[in-house]
Amino acid sequence: MAITLFDLSGKAGRRFSPFGWRARMALAHKGLERDARVEPIRFSDKAKLAFSGQQLVPVLVDGDDVVSDSWAIACHLEAAYADRPSLFGGDAGRGMARLIAAWVDTQVHPRLAPLIVADVVDQIEPIDLDYFRSSRETRFGKRLEEIRAEREGRVDAFREVLAPARRVLGDQPYIGGAAPTFADYALFGAFMWARGVSPFRLLAGDDPVHGWRERLLDSFDGMPRREPGHPV
Ligand SMILES: N[C@@H](CCC(=O)N[C@@H](CS)C(=O)NCC(=O)O)C(=O)O
């Protein structure tokens, strides 16, 4: 069955959506990423998503199924490709992956966004610049340049919010245990967003989260590392 992933796209097709990365890693986990067609969606292209009944990427089209929202995409893949490696490791794992995704959405992304959002303008097409600047300056209540100027003072808060992951990853290679699950991809998406747009250094080299990120960059034959991005 033909699979298409509608994913956010910047300059030269650079893919940096954290939620797009969750979906992309989930496809890779199921062995489907290589053959999936990618439909790049710029911020100004969102009318192309009208068929999905909403305006956000990622959207997965799998045969007759149209699935939007990265969590719904993971659940769809888990059900539709149940004979392939599990994304959750059962119902209990699914519940915990959902908690991790919710933690990333509500705690990690809000602390990460101010560190990197101003750099997105260098990675998007000119046609998207006005929309991006005005939507983000409204969201943050200040100019992108002001947000960037404050980031050195905010990086500690970002590192602190990773404390639960740091404690676990000091003892085991992945949040999922010996191998990654969707819980790992939920957090990893945040780092792929950052890597795709910003040279700002987020993690110290001796942070267990740094080592975990390295392992995931090398996963699936280095697929994430091959994506253009800043050194991390
Ligand atoms: N809950 C959704 C969130 C999707 C989302 O926020 N996507 C962003 C890209 S990271 C988007 O489409 N933004 C469009 C915009 O900002 O105009 C998911 O998990 O997929």
PDB file of C-alpha atoms and ligand atoms in Angstrom:
ATOM      1  CA  MET A   1       0.000   0.000   0.000  1.00  0.00           C
ATOM      2  CA  ALA A   2       1.377   3.452  -0.926  1.00  0.00           C
ATOM      3  CA  ILE A   3       2.265   5.678   2.021  1.00  0.00           C
ATOM      4  CA  THR A   4       2.675   9.461   1.787  1.00  0.00           C
ATOM      5  CA  LEU A   5       3.883  11.652   4.639  1.00  0.00           C
ATOM      6  CA  PHE A   6       2.998  15.345   4.389  1.00  0.00           C
ATOM      7  CA  ASP A   7       5.790  16.964   6.384  1.00  0.00           C
ATOM      8  CA  LEU A   8       6.836  20.532   7.098  1.00  0.00           C
ATOM      9  CA  SER A   9       9.502  21.719   4.705  1.00  0.00           C
ATOM     10  CA  GLY A  10      11.994  24.556   4.842  1.00  0.00           C
ATOM     11  CA  LYS A  11      14.668  25.640   2.391  1.00  0.00           C
ATOM     12  CA  ALA A  12      15.913  22.879   0.091  1.00  0.00           C
ATOM     13  CA  GLY A  13      13.365  20.512   1.597  1.00  0.00           C
ATOM     14  CA  ARG A  14      14.873  20.643   5.086  1.00  0.00           C
ATOM     15  CA  ARG A  15      12.524  18.833   7.483  1.00  0.00           C
ATOM     16  CA  PHE A  16      12.568  20.165  11.013  1.00  0.00           C
ATOM     17  CA  SER A  17       9.099  19.709  12.483  1.00  0.00           C
ATOM     18  CA  PRO A  18       9.395  17.905  15.850  1.00  0.00           C
ATOM     19  CA  PHE A  19       6.076  16.201  15.164  1.00  0.00           C
ATOM     20  CA  GLY A  20       7.136  15.346  11.613  1.00  0.00           C
ATOM     21  CA  TRP A  21      10.201  13.670  13.135  1.00  0.00           C
ATOM     22  CA  ARG A  22       8.048  11.622  15.480  1.00  0.00           C
ATOM     23  CA  ALA A  23       6.117  10.347  12.462  1.00  0.00           C
ATOM     24  CA  ARG A  24       9.267   9.800  10.415  1.00  0.00           C
ATOM     25  CA  MET A  25      10.969   7.806  13.172  1.00  0.00           C
ATOM     26  CA  ALA A  26       7.791   5.778  13.673  1.00  0.00           C
ATOM     27  CA  LEU A  27       7.779   4.935   9.961  1.00  0.00           C
ATOM     28  CA  ALA A  28      11.453   3.961  10.151  1.00  0.00           C
ATOM     29  CA  HIS A  29      10.766   1.772  13.214  1.00  0.00           C
ATOM     30  CA  LYS A  30       8.164  -0.089  11.166  1.00  0.00           C
ATOM     31  CA  GLY A  31      10.559  -0.403   8.206  1.00  0.00           C
ATOM     32  CA  LEU A  32       8.389   1.875   6.071  1.00  0.00           C
ATOM     33  CA  GLU A  33      10.325   5.155   5.982  1.00  0.00           C
ATOM     34  CA  ARG A  34      12.457   4.478   2.937  1.00  0.00           C
ATOM     35  CA  ASP A  35       9.532   3.699   0.681  1.00  0.00           C
ATOM     36  CA  ALA A  36       7.195   6.375   1.986  1.00  0.00           C
ATOM     37  CA  ARG A  37       6.696   9.283  -0.383  1.00  0.00           C
ATOM     38  CA  VAL A  38       7.235  12.687   1.205  1.00  0.00           C
ATOM     39  CA  GLU A  39       5.046  15.621   0.259  1.00  0.00           C
ATOM     40  CA  PRO A  40       6.864  18.748   1.438  1.00  0.00           C
ATOM     41  CA  ILE A  41       4.576  21.389   2.963  1.00  0.00           C
ATOM     42  CA  ARG A  42       5.843  24.914   3.506  1.00  0.00           C
ATOM     43  CA  PHE A  43       4.092  27.160   6.031  1.00  0.00           C
ATOM     44  CA  SER A  44       2.411  28.867   3.054  1.00  0.00           C
ATOM     45  CA  ASP A  45       1.263  25.547   1.563  1.00  0.00           C
ATOM     46  CA  LYS A  46      -1.108  24.511   4.312  1.00  0.00           C
ATOM     47  CA  ALA A  47      -4.143  24.744   2.027  1.00  0.00           C
ATOM     48  CA  LYS A  48      -2.776  21.498   0.569  1.00  0.00           C
ATOM     49  CA  LEU A  49      -3.761  19.807   3.850  1.00  0.00           C
ATOM     50  CA  ALA A  50      -7.465  20.701   3.473  1.00  0.00           C
ATOM     51  CA  PHE A  51      -8.241  17.101   2.502  1.00  0.00           C
ATOM     52  CA  SER A  52      -7.234  16.074   6.048  1.00  0.00           C
ATOM     53  CA  GLY A  53      -9.785  18.417   7.660  1.00  0.00           C
ATOM     54  CA  GLN A  54      -7.168  20.377   9.593  1.00  0.00           C
ATOM     55  CA  GLN A  55      -4.120  22.595   9.017  1.00  0.00           C
ATOM     56  CA  LEU A  56      -1.162  21.004  10.749  1.00  0.00           C
ATOM     57  CA  VAL A  57       1.584  18.648   9.653  1.00  0.00           C
ATOM     58  CA  PRO A  58       2.356  15.797   9.816  1.00  0.00           C
ATOM     59  CA  VAL A  59      -0.389  14.034   7.878  1.00  0.00           C
ATOM     60  CA  LEU A  60      -0.030  10.413   6.848  1.00  0.00           C
ATOM     61  CA  VAL A  61      -1.909   8.965   3.912  1.00  0.00           C
ATOM     62  CA  ASP A  62      -1.779   5.184   3.989  1.00  0.00           C
ATOM     63  CA  GLY A  63      -3.923   3.735   1.224  1.00  0.00           C
ATOM     64  CA  ASP A  64      -7.433   4.981   2.020  1.00  0.00           C
ATOM     65  CA  ASP A  65      -6.543   6.139   5.531  1.00  0.00           C
ATOM     66  CA  VAL A  66      -5.810   9.820   6.192  1.00  0.00           C
ATOM     67  CA  VAL A  67      -4.274  10.337   9.624  1.00  0.00           C
ATOM     68  CA  SER A  68      -3.243  13.659  11.116  1.00  0.00           C
ATOM     69  CA  ASP A  69      -1.433  14.213  14.438  1.00  0.00           C
ATOM     70  CA  SER A  70       1.811  12.403  15.229  1.00  0.00           C
ATOM     71  CA  TRP A  71       0.298  10.409  18.093  1.00  0.00           C
ATOM     72  CA  ALA A  72      -2.588   9.229  15.912  1.00  0.00           C
ATOM     73  CA  ILE A  73      -0.056   8.351  13.198  1.00  0.00           C
ATOM     74  CA  ALA A  74       1.941   6.206  15.637  1.00  0.00           C
ATOM     75  CA  CYS A  75      -1.242   4.434  16.777  1.00  0.00           C
ATOM     76  CA  HIS A  76      -2.291   3.882  13.162  1.00  0.00           C
ATOM     77  CA  LEU A  77       1.086   2.372  12.244  1.00  0.00           C
ATOM     78  CA  GLU A  78       1.079   0.158  15.329  1.00  0.00           C
ATOM     79  CA  ALA A  79      -2.351  -1.241  14.424  1.00  0.00           C
ATOM     80  CA  ALA A  80      -1.894  -1.439  10.647  1.00  0.00           C
ATOM     81  CA  TYR A  81       1.593  -3.005  10.821  1.00  0.00           C
ATOM     82  CA  ALA A  82       1.178  -5.137  13.934  1.00  0.00           C
ATOM     83  CA  ASP A  83       3.476  -7.810  12.501  1.00  0.00           C
ATOM     84  CA  ARG A  84       6.431  -5.366  12.438  1.00  0.00           C
ATOM     85  CA  PRO A  85       8.507  -4.223  15.450  1.00  0.00           C
ATOM     86  CA  SER A  86       6.230  -2.684  18.061  1.00  0.00           C
ATOM     87  CA  LEU A  87       6.389   1.073  18.600  1.00  0.00           C
ATOM     88  CA  PHE A  88       5.058   0.825  22.132  1.00  0.00           C
ATOM     89  CA  GLY A  89       5.743  -2.665  23.460  1.00  0.00           C
ATOM     90  CA  GLY A  90       2.121  -3.273  24.463  1.00  0.00           C
ATOM     91  CA  ASP A  91      -0.664  -1.281  26.064  1.00  0.00           C
ATOM     92  CA  ALA A  92       1.307  -0.291  29.167  1.00  0.00           C
ATOM     93  CA  GLY A  93       4.118   0.972  26.949  1.00  0.00           C
ATOM     94  CA  ARG A  94       1.603   2.892  24.863  1.00  0.00           C
ATOM     95  CA  GLY A  95       0.295   4.637  27.964  1.00  0.00           C
ATOM     96  CA  MET A  96       3.796   5.570  29.072  1.00  0.00           C
ATOM     97  CA  ALA A  97       4.799   6.764  25.595  1.00  0.00           C
ATOM     98  CA  ARG A  98       1.743   8.986  25.654  1.00  0.00           C
ATOM     99  CA  LEU A  99       2.836  10.451  28.962  1.00  0.00           C
ATOM    100  CA  ILE A 100       6.334  11.124  27.591  1.00  0.00           C
ATOM    101  CA  ALA A 101       4.874  12.788  24.479  1.00  0.00           C
ATOM    102  CA  ALA A 102       2.644  14.942  26.683  1.00  0.00           C
ATOM    103  CA  TRP A 103       5.630  15.868  28.880  1.00  0.00           C
ATOM    104  CA  VAL A 104       7.612  16.887  25.793  1.00  0.00           C
ATOM    105  CA  ASP A 105       4.687  18.912  24.406  1.00  0.00           C
ATOM    106  CA  THR A 106       3.884  20.741  27.644  1.00  0.00           C
ATOM    107  CA  GLN A 107       7.283  21.052  29.353  1.00  0.00           C
ATOM    108  CA  VAL A 108      10.165  20.489  26.936  1.00  0.00           C
ATOM    109  CA  HIS A 109       8.963  22.289  23.803  1.00  0.00           C
ATOM    110  CA  PRO A 110       8.012  25.491  25.651  1.00  0.00           C
ATOM    111  CA  ARG A 111      11.535  25.677  27.114  1.00  0.00           C
ATOM    112  CA  LEU A 112      13.229  24.724  23.862  1.00  0.00           C
ATOM    113  CA  ALA A 113      11.306  26.994  21.500  1.00  0.00           C
ATOM    114  CA  PRO A 114      12.707  30.307  22.826  1.00  0.00           C
ATOM    115  CA  LEU A 115      16.250  28.970  22.364  1.00  0.00           C
ATOM    116  CA  ILE A 116      15.860  28.178  18.668  1.00  0.00           C
ATOM    117  CA  VAL A 117      12.793  29.861  17.204  1.00  0.00           C
ATOM    118  CA  ALA A 118      14.620  32.955  15.929  1.00  0.00           C
ATOM    119  CA  ASP A 119      16.942  30.754  13.864  1.00  0.00           C
ATOM    120  CA  VAL A 120      14.067  29.233  11.895  1.00  0.00           C
ATOM    121  CA  VAL A 121      14.000  32.312   9.636  1.00  0.00           C
ATOM    122  CA  ASP A 122      17.345  31.219   8.147  1.00  0.00           C
ATOM    123  CA  GLN A 123      15.903  27.847   7.156  1.00  0.00           C
ATOM    124  CA  ILE A 124      12.615  28.748   5.500  1.00  0.00           C
ATOM    125  CA  GLU A 125      11.771  30.043   2.050  1.00  0.00           C
ATOM    126  CA  PRO A 126      11.283  33.820   1.623  1.00  0.00           C
ATOM    127  CA  ILE A 127       7.566  33.279   0.933  1.00  0.00           C
ATOM    128  CA  ASP A 128       7.124  31.942   4.488  1.00  0.00           C
ATOM    129  CA  LEU A 129       9.043  34.657   6.330  1.00  0.00           C
ATOM    130  CA  ASP A 130       6.258  37.166   7.021  1.00  0.00           C
ATOM    131  CA  TYR A 131       3.853  34.513   8.272  1.00  0.00           C
ATOM    132  CA  PHE A 132       6.467  32.865  10.435  1.00  0.00           C
ATOM    133  CA  ARG A 133       7.676  36.082  12.022  1.00  0.00           C
ATOM    134  CA  SER A 134       4.248  37.502  12.744  1.00  0.00           C
ATOM    135  CA  SER A 135       2.767  34.232  14.062  1.00  0.00           C
ATOM    136  CA  ARG A 136       5.725  33.560  16.372  1.00  0.00           C
ATOM    137  CA  GLU A 137       6.094  37.161  17.550  1.00  0.00           C
ATOM    138  CA  THR A 138       2.388  37.115  18.457  1.00  0.00           C
ATOM    139  CA  ARG A 139       2.823  33.803  20.271  1.00  0.00           C
ATOM    140  CA  PHE A 140       5.854  34.957  22.272  1.00  0.00           C
ATOM    141  CA  GLY A 141       4.775  38.573  22.661  1.00  0.00           C
ATOM    142  CA  LYS A 142       8.133  39.929  21.482  1.00  0.00           C
ATOM    143  CA  ARG A 143      10.410  40.315  18.471  1.00  0.00           C
ATOM    144  CA  LEU A 144      12.400  37.273  17.372  1.00  0.00           C
ATOM    145  CA  GLU A 145      15.606  39.238  17.933  1.00  0.00           C
ATOM    146  CA  GLU A 146      14.629  39.856  21.579  1.00  0.00           C
ATOM    147  CA  ILE A 147      13.859  36.180  22.085  1.00  0.00           C
ATOM    148  CA  ARG A 148      17.272  35.260  20.662  1.00  0.00           C
ATOM    149  CA  ALA A 149      19.047  37.814  22.876  1.00  0.00           C
ATOM    150  CA  GLU A 150      17.577  36.174  25.994  1.00  0.00           C
ATOM    151  CA  ARG A 151      18.454  32.599  25.182  1.00  0.00           C
ATOM    152  CA  GLU A 152      21.751  32.267  27.055  1.00  0.00           C
ATOM    153  CA  GLY A 153      19.802  32.997  30.232  1.00  0.00           C
ATOM    154  CA  ARG A 154      17.211  30.346  29.410  1.00  0.00           C
ATOM    155  CA  VAL A 155      19.324  27.318  28.524  1.00  0.00           C
ATOM    156  CA  ASP A 156      19.618  26.138  32.136  1.00  0.00           C
ATOM    157  CA  ALA A 157      15.830  25.905  32.423  1.00  0.00           C
ATOM    158  CA  PHE A 158      15.812  23.728  29.308  1.00  0.00           C
ATOM    159  CA  ARG A 159      18.520  21.455  30.701  1.00  0.00           C
ATOM    160  CA  GLU A 160      16.719  21.197  34.029  1.00  0.00           C
ATOM    161  CA  VAL A 161      13.450  20.086  32.484  1.00  0.00           C
ATOM    162  CA  LEU A 162      15.302  17.109  30.995  1.00  0.00           C
ATOM    163  CA  ALA A 163      16.164  15.826  34.503  1.00  0.00           C
ATOM    164  CA  PRO A 164      13.808  12.801  34.359  1.00  0.00           C
ATOM    165  CA  ALA A 165      15.252  11.692  31.016  1.00  0.00           C
ATOM    166  CA  ARG A 166      18.807  12.327  32.241  1.00  0.00           C
ATOM    167  CA  ARG A 167      18.318  10.127  35.287  1.00  0.00           C
ATOM    168  CA  VAL A 168      16.901   7.242  33.251  1.00  0.00           C
ATOM    169  CA  LEU A 169      19.388   7.533  30.385  1.00  0.00           C
ATOM    170  CA  GLY A 170      22.276   7.412  32.824  1.00  0.00           C
ATOM    171  CA  ASP A 171      21.219   3.809  33.537  1.00  0.00           C
ATOM    172  CA  GLN A 172      19.764   2.497  30.292  1.00  0.00           C
ATOM    173  CA  PRO A 173      20.406   3.275  26.618  1.00  0.00           C
ATOM    174  CA  TYR A 174      16.881   4.345  25.685  1.00  0.00           C
ATOM    175  CA  ILE A 175      13.726   5.565  27.409  1.00  0.00           C
ATOM    176  CA  GLY A 176      12.146   2.370  26.080  1.00  0.00           C
ATOM    177  CA  GLY A 177      14.896   0.294  27.729  1.00  0.00           C
ATOM    178  CA  ALA A 178      17.340  -1.714  25.629  1.00  0.00           C
ATOM    179  CA  ALA A 179      15.855  -0.410  22.362  1.00  0.00           C
ATOM    180  CA  PRO A 180      14.010   2.769  21.409  1.00  0.00           C
ATOM    181  CA  THR A 181      10.236   3.071  21.374  1.00  0.00           C
ATOM    182  CA  PHE A 182       7.919   5.880  20.395  1.00  0.00           C
ATOM    183  CA  ALA A 183       8.636   7.433  23.819  1.00  0.00           C
ATOM    184  CA  ASP A 184      12.201   8.007  22.627  1.00  0.00           C
ATOM    185  CA  TYR A 185      11.043   9.427  19.304  1.00  0.00           C
ATOM    186  CA  ALA A 186       8.713  11.861  21.095  1.00  0.00           C
ATOM    187  CA  LEU A 187      11.695  13.484  22.815  1.00  0.00           C
ATOM    188  CA  PHE A 188      14.122  12.979  19.928  1.00  0.00           C
ATOM    189  CA  GLY A 189      11.812  14.981  17.642  1.00  0.00           C
ATOM    190  CA  ALA A 190      12.511  18.032  19.789  1.00  0.00           C
ATOM    191  CA  PHE A 191      16.249  17.624  19.212  1.00  0.00           C
ATOM    192  CA  MET A 192      15.813  17.106  15.466  1.00  0.00           C
ATOM    193  CA  TRP A 193      13.817  20.325  15.329  1.00  0.00           C
ATOM    194  CA  ALA A 194      16.692  22.128  17.057  1.00  0.00           C
ATOM    195  CA  ARG A 195      19.396  20.458  14.968  1.00  0.00           C
ATOM    196  CA  GLY A 196      17.591  21.344  11.745  1.00  0.00           C
ATOM    197  CA  VAL A 197      17.370  25.056  12.453  1.00  0.00           C
ATOM    198  CA  SER A 198      19.796  26.252  15.093  1.00  0.00           C
ATOM    199  CA  PRO A 199      23.532  26.262  15.865  1.00  0.00           C
ATOM    200  CA  PHE A 200      22.734  26.979  19.546  1.00  0.00           C
ATOM    201  CA  ARG A 201      24.339  24.364  21.788  1.00  0.00           C
ATOM    202  CA  LEU A 202      21.705  22.681  23.938  1.00  0.00           C
ATOM    203  CA  LEU A 203      23.543  19.905  25.796  1.00  0.00           C
ATOM    204  CA  ALA A 204      26.902  19.432  27.476  1.00  0.00           C
ATOM    205  CA  GLY A 205      28.990  16.626  25.965  1.00  0.00           C
ATOM    206  CA  ASP A 206      28.918  14.572  29.190  1.00  0.00           C
ATOM    207  CA  ASP A 207      25.135  14.737  29.546  1.00  0.00           C
ATOM    208  CA  PRO A 208      23.593  11.239  29.250  1.00  0.00           C
ATOM    209  CA  VAL A 209      20.925  12.861  27.079  1.00  0.00           C
ATOM    210  CA  HIS A 210      23.722  13.818  24.660  1.00  0.00           C
ATOM    211  CA  GLY A 211      24.849  10.176  24.391  1.00  0.00           C
ATOM    212  CA  TRP A 212      21.254   9.035  23.851  1.00  0.00           C
ATOM    213  CA  ARG A 213      20.805  11.641  21.105  1.00  0.00           C
ATOM    214  CA  GLU A 214      23.987  10.345  19.425  1.00  0.00           C
ATOM    215  CA  ARG A 215      22.623   6.787  19.485  1.00  0.00           C
ATOM    216  CA  LEU A 216      19.377   7.884  17.905  1.00  0.00           C
ATOM    217  CA  LEU A 217      21.169   9.985  15.270  1.00  0.00           C
ATOM    218  CA  ASP A 218      22.902   6.743  14.257  1.00  0.00           C
ATOM    219  CA  SER A 219      19.691   4.702  14.239  1.00  0.00           C
ATOM    220  CA  PHE A 220      18.180   3.302  11.067  1.00  0.00           C
ATOM    221  CA  ASP A 221      21.581   3.303   9.344  1.00  0.00           C
ATOM    222  CA  GLY A 222      22.146   6.940  10.281  1.00  0.00           C
ATOM    223  CA  MET A 223      18.990   8.251   8.580  1.00  0.00           C
ATOM    224  CA  PRO A 224      18.501  11.081  11.118  1.00  0.00           C
ATOM    225  CA  ARG A 225      22.171  12.078  10.981  1.00  0.00           C
ATOM    226  CA  ARG A 226      22.062  12.325   7.192  1.00  0.00           C
ATOM    227  CA  GLU A 227      19.355  14.965   7.409  1.00  0.00           C
ATOM    228  CA  PRO A 228      21.016  18.367   6.950  1.00  0.00           C
ATOM    229  CA  GLY A 229      21.496  20.103  10.280  1.00  0.00           C
ATOM    230  CA  HIS A 230      23.884  21.878  12.599  1.00  0.00           C
ATOM    231  CA  PRO A 231      26.604  19.974  14.477  1.00  0.00           C
ATOM    232  CA  VAL A 232      25.294  19.028  17.936  1.00  0.00           C
TER     233      VAL A 232
HETATM  234  N1  LIG B   1      -0.397  17.616  17.938  1.00  0.00           N
HETATM  235  C1  LIG B   1       0.128  17.723  16.598  1.00  0.00           C
HETATM  236  C2  LIG B   1       0.899  19.030  16.476  1.00  0.00           C
HETATM  237  C3  LIG B   1       1.275  19.326  15.034  1.00  0.00           C
HETATM  238  C4  LIG B   1       1.907  20.702  14.857  1.00  0.00           C
HETATM  239  O1  LIG B   1       1.834  21.586  15.736  1.00  0.00           O
HETATM  240  N2  LIG B   1       2.549  20.889  13.686  1.00  0.00           N
HETATM  241  C5  LIG B   1       3.207  22.139  13.375  1.00  0.00           C
HETATM  242  C6  LIG B   1       4.593  21.886  12.810  1.00  0.00           C
HETATM  243  S1  LIG B   1       5.734  21.450  14.052  1.00  0.00           S
HETATM  244  C7  LIG B   1       2.480  22.876  12.276  1.00  0.00           C
HETATM  245  O2  LIG B   1       1.875  22.256  11.409  1.00  0.00           O
HETATM  246  N3  LIG B   1       2.554  24.199  12.294  1.00  0.00           N
HETATM  247  C8  LIG B   1       1.989  25.004  11.275  1.00  0.00           C
HETATM  248  C9  LIG B   1       2.088  26.458  11.601  1.00  0.00           C
HETATM  249  O3  LIG B   1       2.703  26.806  12.594  1.00  0.00           O
HETATM  250  O4  LIG B   1       1.556  27.224  10.818  1.00  0.00           O
HETATM  251  C10 LIG B   1       1.004  16.487  16.295  1.00  0.00           C
HETATM  252  O5  LIG B   1       1.424  15.816  17.259  1.00  0.00           O
HETATM  253  O6  LIG B   1       1.232  16.159  15.128  1.00  0.00           O
END
